[in-house]
Short mmCIF file of C-alpha atoms in Angstrom, two decimals:
data_model
loop_
_atom_site.label_atom_id
_atom_site.label_comp_id
_atom_site.label_asym_id
_atom_site.label_seq_id
_atom_site.Cartn_x
_atom_site.Cartn_y
_atom_site.Cartn_z
CA MET A 298 1.34 -17.36 18.54
CA GLU A 299 -1.47 -15.18 17.74
CA TYR A 300 -1.21 -13.23 14.27
CA ASN A 301 -2.47 -9.53 14.44
CA ILE A 302 -2.10 -7.46 11.53
CA GLU A 303 -1.46 -4.44 13.83
CA GLU A 304 1.83 -6.02 14.90
CA ASP A 305 3.19 -5.77 11.37
CA GLY A 306 3.39 -1.90 11.77
CA THR A 307 2.12 0.58 9.13
CA TRP A 308 2.69 0.13 5.54
CA GLU A 309 4.89 3.14 5.71
CA GLU A 310 7.08 1.36 8.10
CA ARG A 311 7.27 -1.93 6.44
CA SER A 312 7.92 -0.37 2.88
CA LEU A 313 10.77 1.83 4.30
CA ASP A 314 12.18 -1.28 5.98
CA LEU A 315 11.96 -2.82 2.52
CA LEU A 316 14.18 -0.20 1.12
CA VAL A 317 16.73 -0.31 3.82
CA GLU A 318 17.12 -4.03 3.26
CA SER A 319 17.02 -4.05 -0.49
CA ASP A 320 20.08 -3.84 -2.89
CA MET A 321 18.99 -0.23 -3.68
CA LYS A 322 20.90 0.80 -0.58
CA ARG A 323 24.17 0.62 -2.59
CA GLN A 324 26.12 3.82 -3.13
CA PHE A 325 26.09 5.76 -6.47
CA PRO A 326 28.37 8.50 -7.32
CA THR A 327 26.88 11.59 -5.91
CA GLU A 328 28.21 14.45 -3.96
CA LYS A 329 29.63 12.97 -0.96
CA GLY A 330 29.84 14.96 2.26
CA LYS A 331 27.36 17.53 0.85
CA TYR A 332 24.69 16.77 3.69
CA LYS A 333 25.15 14.70 6.83
CA THR A 334 22.42 13.20 8.66
CA LYS A 335 23.94 13.22 12.07
CA TRP A 336 23.58 17.07 12.10
CA MET A 337 19.90 16.82 10.76
CA THR A 338 18.48 17.24 14.30
CA LYS A 339 19.94 20.70 14.79
CA PRO A 340 17.64 23.70 14.50
CA MET A 341 17.03 24.56 10.89
CA ALA A 342 18.85 21.68 9.44
CA ILE A 343 15.86 20.09 7.79
CA PRO A 344 14.83 23.48 5.87
CA ARG A 345 18.60 23.94 4.85
CA VAL A 346 18.62 20.34 3.10
CA ILE A 347 15.10 21.16 1.76
CA LEU A 348 16.58 24.23 0.17
CA GLY A 349 19.17 22.00 -1.47
CA LEU A 350 16.30 20.50 -3.60
CA GLN A 351 15.81 23.70 -5.35
CA ASP A 352 19.49 23.46 -7.20
CA GLU A 353 19.58 20.30 -9.46
CA SER A 354 23.31 19.90 -8.85
CA SER A 355 22.58 19.36 -5.22
CA ARG A 356 19.05 17.84 -5.44
CA GLU A 357 20.06 14.20 -5.55
CA ALA A 358 22.30 14.39 -2.52
CA ALA A 359 19.45 16.20 -0.58
CA LEU A 360 17.00 13.63 -1.57
CA ARG A 361 19.33 11.00 -0.35
CA CYS A 362 19.99 12.82 2.86
CA LEU A 363 16.32 13.49 3.68
CA SER A 364 15.22 10.00 2.86
CA LYS A 365 17.90 8.49 5.01
CA PHE A 366 17.06 10.87 8.00
CA LEU A 367 13.36 10.10 7.76
CA ILE A 368 14.01 6.48 7.83
CA GLU A 369 16.36 6.89 11.00
CA ILE A 370 13.84 9.17 13.00
CA ARG A 371 10.73 7.38 12.11
CA GLU A 372 10.72 5.31 15.29
CA GLU A 373 13.32 7.18 17.32
CA ASN A 374 11.66 10.51 17.01
CA PRO A 375 8.05 10.48 15.82
CA LEU A 376 7.21 14.12 16.78
CA MET A 377 10.15 15.23 14.59
CA TYR A 378 9.17 12.88 11.79
CA HIS A 379 5.54 14.41 12.09
CA ASP A 380 7.04 18.06 11.81
CA ALA A 381 9.13 17.04 8.83
CA GLY A 382 6.01 16.21 6.79
CA PHE A 383 4.59 19.43 7.37
CA ILE A 384 7.64 21.38 6.71
CA LEU A 385 8.13 19.30 3.38
CA TYR A 386 4.78 20.22 2.14
CA TYR A 387 4.66 23.79 2.93
CA SER A 388 8.36 24.54 1.86
CA PHE A 389 8.20 26.47 -1.24
CA GLY A 390 8.42 24.48 -4.65
CA THR A 391 9.04 21.24 -2.87
CA MET A 392 5.93 19.52 -4.11
CA CYS A 393 6.61 20.63 -7.54
CA ILE A 394 10.01 19.28 -7.36
CA LEU A 395 8.77 15.84 -6.29
CA LEU A 396 6.30 15.84 -8.91
CA GLN A 397 9.04 16.66 -11.38
CA GLU A 398 11.16 13.68 -10.09
CA ILE A 399 8.19 11.40 -10.78
CA LEU A 400 7.51 12.71 -14.16
CA SER A 401 11.32 12.29 -14.89
CA PHE A 402 11.05 8.68 -13.74
CA LEU A 403 7.97 7.99 -15.75
CA LYS A 404 9.78 9.26 -18.95
CA GLN A 405 12.56 6.77 -18.24
CA MET A 406 10.09 3.96 -17.68
CA VAL A 407 8.60 4.59 -21.19
CA ASP A 408 12.05 4.87 -22.64
CA ARG A 409 13.11 1.91 -20.86
CA SER A 410 16.08 3.79 -19.66
CA LEU A 411 15.86 2.94 -15.91
CA ASN A 412 18.89 2.02 -14.08
CA TYR A 413 19.75 1.58 -10.24
CA ARG A 414 20.68 5.13 -9.78
CA SER A 415 17.14 6.38 -11.07
CA ILE A 416 15.41 3.56 -9.03
CA LYS A 417 17.20 4.53 -5.83
CA ARG A 418 16.26 8.34 -6.56
CA ILE A 419 12.81 7.70 -6.88
CA ALA A 420 12.80 5.47 -3.89
CA ASN A 421 14.12 8.60 -1.87
CA VAL A 422 11.24 10.82 -3.50
CA LEU A 423 8.85 8.14 -2.32
CA THR A 424 10.08 8.27 1.18
CA LEU A 425 9.41 11.97 1.42
CA ILE A 426 5.92 11.68 -0.07
CA GLN A 427 5.17 8.74 2.37
CA ASN A 428 6.25 11.19 5.16
CA ILE A 429 3.89 13.86 4.01
CA ALA A 430 0.98 11.24 3.75
CA ALA A 431 1.61 10.07 6.95
CA ASN A 432 0.89 13.52 8.55
CA SER A 433 -2.69 14.20 9.62
CA ALA A 434 -2.26 17.83 8.66
CA THR A 435 -1.00 17.42 5.09
CA ARG A 436 -2.57 14.18 4.32
CA GLU A 437 -5.64 15.72 2.60
CA LYS A 438 -3.84 18.35 0.93
CA LEU A 439 -1.60 15.89 -0.58
CA VAL A 440 -4.52 14.10 -2.08
CA SER A 441 -6.02 17.63 -3.15
CA SER A 442 -2.54 18.33 -4.91
CA GLN A 443 -3.32 15.25 -7.18
CA VAL A 444 0.52 14.19 -6.78
CA PRO A 445 -0.45 10.60 -5.70
CA ILE A 446 -2.31 9.87 -8.97
CA PHE A 447 1.09 10.11 -10.86
CA LEU A 448 2.14 7.29 -8.85
CA LEU A 449 -0.42 4.89 -10.63
CA PRO A 450 1.65 4.38 -13.70
CA VAL A 451 4.52 3.25 -11.40
CA ILE A 452 2.11 0.97 -9.35
CA LYS A 453 0.79 -0.77 -12.71
CA PHE A 454 4.38 -1.07 -14.21
CA GLU A 455 5.54 -4.55 -14.75
CA SER A 456 9.13 -5.30 -14.73
CA PRO A 457 11.18 -8.68 -13.85
CA SER A 458 13.48 -6.50 -11.71
CA GLU A 459 13.31 -7.06 -7.86
CA ASP A 460 14.11 -3.39 -7.30
CA MET A 461 11.28 -2.43 -9.45
CA HIS A 462 8.98 -4.72 -7.57
CA ASN A 463 10.17 -2.87 -4.37
CA ILE A 464 9.52 0.50 -6.02
CA ARG A 465 5.85 -0.67 -6.82
CA ALA A 466 5.41 -1.69 -3.19
CA VAL A 467 6.68 1.74 -1.82
CA ALA A 468 4.42 3.68 -4.34
CA LEU A 469 1.47 1.71 -3.54
CA SER A 470 2.21 2.05 0.05
CA VAL A 471 1.77 5.93 -0.33
CA ILE A 472 -1.86 5.15 -1.15
CA GLY A 473 -1.90 2.68 1.71
CA ILE A 474 -0.88 5.33 4.16
CA LEU A 475 -3.33 7.70 3.01
CA CYS A 476 -6.11 5.25 3.30
CA GLN A 477 -5.12 3.44 6.68
CA ALA A 478 -6.69 6.36 8.58
CA ARG A 479 -10.08 5.62 6.65
CA GLU A 480 -11.00 9.22 6.05
CA PRO A 481 -14.08 9.45 4.06
CA LYS A 482 -12.67 12.03 1.76
CA ILE A 483 -9.51 10.17 1.05
CA ILE A 484 -11.47 6.89 0.68
CA LYS A 485 -13.89 8.66 -1.80
CA TRP A 486 -10.63 10.02 -3.72
CA ALA A 487 -9.31 6.54 -4.02
CA VAL A 488 -12.42 5.20 -5.35
CA ASP A 489 -12.85 8.00 -7.92
CA THR A 490 -9.47 7.55 -9.13
CA GLN A 491 -9.81 3.76 -9.64
CA ILE A 492 -7.38 2.77 -6.92
CA SER A 493 -9.34 -0.53 -6.58
CA GLU A 494 -8.64 -1.41 -10.20
CA ALA A 495 -4.90 -0.81 -9.59
CA CYS A 496 -4.96 -2.96 -6.31
CA LEU A 497 -6.85 -5.65 -8.45
CA SER A 498 -3.90 -5.35 -11.11
CA CYS A 499 -1.28 -5.76 -8.22
CA THR A 500 -2.75 -8.92 -7.18
CA TYR A 501 -1.83 -10.64 -10.32
CA THR A 502 1.63 -8.97 -11.09
CA GLY A 503 2.84 -7.71 -7.52
CA ASN A 504 5.24 -9.44 -5.03
CA GLU A 505 3.98 -10.42 -1.55
CA LEU A 506 4.35 -6.95 0.04
CA THR A 507 2.80 -5.23 -3.14
CA ARG A 508 -0.32 -7.82 -2.68
CA VAL A 509 -0.62 -7.25 1.05
CA ILE A 510 -0.83 -3.51 0.77
CA GLY A 511 -3.30 -3.82 -2.10
CA MET A 512 -5.31 -5.76 0.16
CA HIS A 513 -5.09 -3.48 2.90
CA ILE A 514 -6.27 -0.65 0.73
CA LEU A 515 -9.21 -2.83 -0.57
CA GLU A 516 -10.09 -3.63 2.95
CA ALA A 517 -10.19 0.28 3.79
CA ILE A 518 -12.46 0.98 0.70
CA LEU A 519 -14.79 -1.82 1.71
CA ARG A 520 -15.08 -0.48 5.27
CA ASN A 521 -16.66 2.57 3.76
CA GLU A 522 -20.18 2.99 2.56
CA TYR A 523 -19.24 4.89 -0.65
CA GLY A 524 -16.60 2.28 -1.24
CA ILE A 525 -18.43 -0.94 -0.89
CA SER A 526 -21.36 0.70 -2.64
CA TYR A 527 -19.01 1.28 -5.54
CA ILE A 528 -17.38 -2.03 -5.74
CA CYS A 529 -20.62 -3.87 -5.45
CA SER A 530 -22.65 -1.65 -7.86
CA PRO A 531 -23.84 -3.20 -11.10
CA MET A 532 -21.56 -0.89 -13.21
CA CYS A 533 -18.56 -2.27 -11.51
CA ASP A 534 -19.52 -5.95 -11.93
CA ASP A 535 -16.21 -6.64 -13.87
CA LEU A 536 -14.29 -5.24 -10.97
CA LEU A 537 -16.08 -7.45 -8.30
CA THR A 538 -15.71 -10.53 -10.50
CA GLY A 539 -12.20 -9.68 -11.15
CA LEU A 540 -11.64 -9.38 -7.34
CA MET A 541 -13.37 -12.65 -6.68
CA LYS A 542 -11.53 -14.60 -9.32
CA ALA A 543 -8.13 -12.98 -8.15
CA TRP A 544 -8.83 -13.89 -4.58
CA ARG A 545 -9.74 -17.46 -5.39
CA GLU A 546 -6.55 -17.99 -7.45
CA MET A 547 -4.67 -16.65 -4.57
CA ILE A 548 -6.30 -18.66 -1.99
CA THR A 549 -5.76 -21.92 -4.09
CA TYR A 550 -2.23 -21.16 -4.35
CA LEU A 551 -1.79 -20.33 -0.58
CA ALA A 552 -3.65 -23.49 0.24
CA LYS A 553 -0.70 -25.28 -1.24
CA TYR A 554 1.96 -23.03 0.35
CA GLN A 555 0.53 -21.99 3.51
CA ASP A 556 3.84 -20.53 4.91
CA TYR A 557 4.25 -18.23 1.99
CA SER A 558 2.13 -15.27 3.38
CA PRO A 559 -0.24 -15.64 6.39
CA ARG A 560 -1.08 -11.93 5.96
CA LEU A 561 -2.58 -12.50 2.57
CA VAL A 562 -5.00 -15.06 4.02
CA PHE A 563 -5.67 -12.70 6.77
CA HIS A 564 -6.66 -9.78 4.45
CA VAL A 565 -8.59 -12.06 2.03
CA LEU A 566 -10.72 -13.17 4.86
CA ARG A 567 -11.41 -9.83 6.21
CA CYS A 568 -12.28 -8.65 2.62
CA TYR A 569 -14.78 -11.52 2.25
CA MET A 570 -16.30 -10.71 5.62
CA LEU A 571 -16.78 -7.08 4.70
CA LEU A 572 -18.37 -7.96 1.37
CA CYS A 573 -20.88 -10.36 3.05
CA VAL A 574 -22.88 -7.27 4.63
CA HIS A 575 -23.92 -6.03 0.99
CA VAL A 576 -26.30 -8.13 -0.84
CA ARG A 577 -24.38 -8.30 -4.15
CA GLY A 578 -21.12 -8.63 -2.28
CA PHE A 579 -22.57 -11.54 -0.41
CA SER A 580 -23.83 -13.35 -3.77
CA ALA A 581 -20.31 -12.76 -5.30
CA VAL A 582 -18.71 -14.28 -2.30
CA LEU A 583 -21.06 -17.32 -2.24
CA SER A 584 -20.47 -17.96 -5.99
CA TYR A 585 -16.57 -17.65 -6.04
CA LEU A 586 -15.54 -18.56 -2.49
CA PRO A 587 -12.69 -21.29 -2.92
CA ASP A 588 -13.15 -24.63 -1.33
CA PRO A 589 -10.08 -24.22 0.87
CA MET A 590 -11.93 -21.48 2.75
CA LEU A 591 -14.54 -24.07 3.84
CA ASP A 592 -12.90 -27.61 3.90
CA GLY A 593 -10.42 -27.18 6.60
CA THR A 594 -7.29 -26.71 4.48
CA PHE A 595 -6.11 -23.88 6.61
CA ASN A 596 -6.50 -25.78 9.77
CA LYS A 597 -2.81 -25.57 10.39
CA SER A 598 -2.58 -22.06 9.65
CA ALA A 599 -5.50 -21.53 12.06
CA GLU A 600 -3.68 -23.28 14.84
CA LYS A 601 -0.67 -21.11 14.25
CA PHE A 602 -2.27 -17.90 14.11
CA PRO A 603 -5.81 -18.04 16.02
CA ILE A 604 -7.09 -14.87 14.50
CA ILE A 605 -7.31 -16.67 11.12
CA GLY A 606 -9.05 -19.54 12.68
CA ARG A 607 -11.55 -16.92 14.14
CA LEU A 608 -12.03 -15.29 10.93
CA LEU A 609 -12.67 -18.64 9.18
CA TYR A 610 -15.12 -19.45 11.69
CA GLU A 611 -16.92 -16.34 11.40
CA LEU A 612 -17.08 -16.50 7.61
CA ARG A 613 -18.33 -20.04 7.61
CA MET A 614 -21.10 -18.93 10.02
CA THR A 615 -21.95 -15.89 8.29
CA ILE A 616 -22.24 -17.60 4.91
CA GLY A 617 -24.13 -20.59 6.53
CA ARG A 618 -26.67 -18.06 8.07
CA LYS A 619 -27.09 -15.77 5.22
CA ALA A 620 -27.59 -18.53 2.89
CA LYS A 621 -30.23 -20.11 5.14
CA VAL A 622 -32.10 -16.74 5.06
CA GLN A 623 -32.02 -16.68 1.45
CA LEU A 624 -33.38 -20.10 1.11
CA LEU A 625 -36.09 -19.42 3.37
CA GLN A 626 -37.01 -16.26 1.51
CA THR A 627 -37.15 -18.18 -1.67
CA HIS A 628 -39.58 -20.79 -0.32
CA ALA A 629 -41.69 -18.03 1.23
CA PHE A 630 -42.28 -16.76 -2.37
#
């Protein structure tokens, strides 16, 4: 069996699946029967429900209906899913309403008054924002609106609640969806708004999916010249060192529990490889590379997932080759 990250689908898909499978799908006392997803495919049905967002008395039901509908059509009708993102962004006042919902949730976080209903409500809001982020026609506009920045407190929020862990993952997946196309403007925005630092924080405090999405975002940043230059710059030495220590700790743990998350091993390996193309990045990898990456600890995982085996081989060859070049250059002087 070959492990391929593309087989996992987009972060949008996996985090939406997380919401579907979570306890957050429990029903709350909202306006039953106000909107029905079964007629949402009819002409003008989506705009009609979006209009329901304007009225606070029907907003929760409209959010729930739109969220459920988007999850249902994501794979069944990609074209309609794409169009929905365009309609959501350009419908009057919708972005302001979504931002208002985020701010309301942040206030509840500060007041420590979160409950299942508020968590479910923000989950529905995030599903709508994911939809906008996934649309190539609205992706940059969403970034320009600065709405995703208001998700950073959610991403960094620490809570023992499993549902809150899920919300953090879904909030981070909005950034992941924005970055997965690797558009230079969006990567620059992610770097300038310190998304890398947020991903580092998630490495220590997030669940498995949050960590995987964080690694995915870091990988997208490292593939961009501006991104890797930022992370490897002297002024970001604390960030680079922090990433190296976090990955070393993660790999040490995964070496003991290899069935926990092959995806994390996969992404850490790819990030190591990307850092090796930069002088300071390679120096950091060489200094902090954990022993399990070199001593055959992951041979079992490599047999099960050949792509991990190939990445391990490439990493070892790259380190050996570059280290030899550095040694020759040192002796030359």
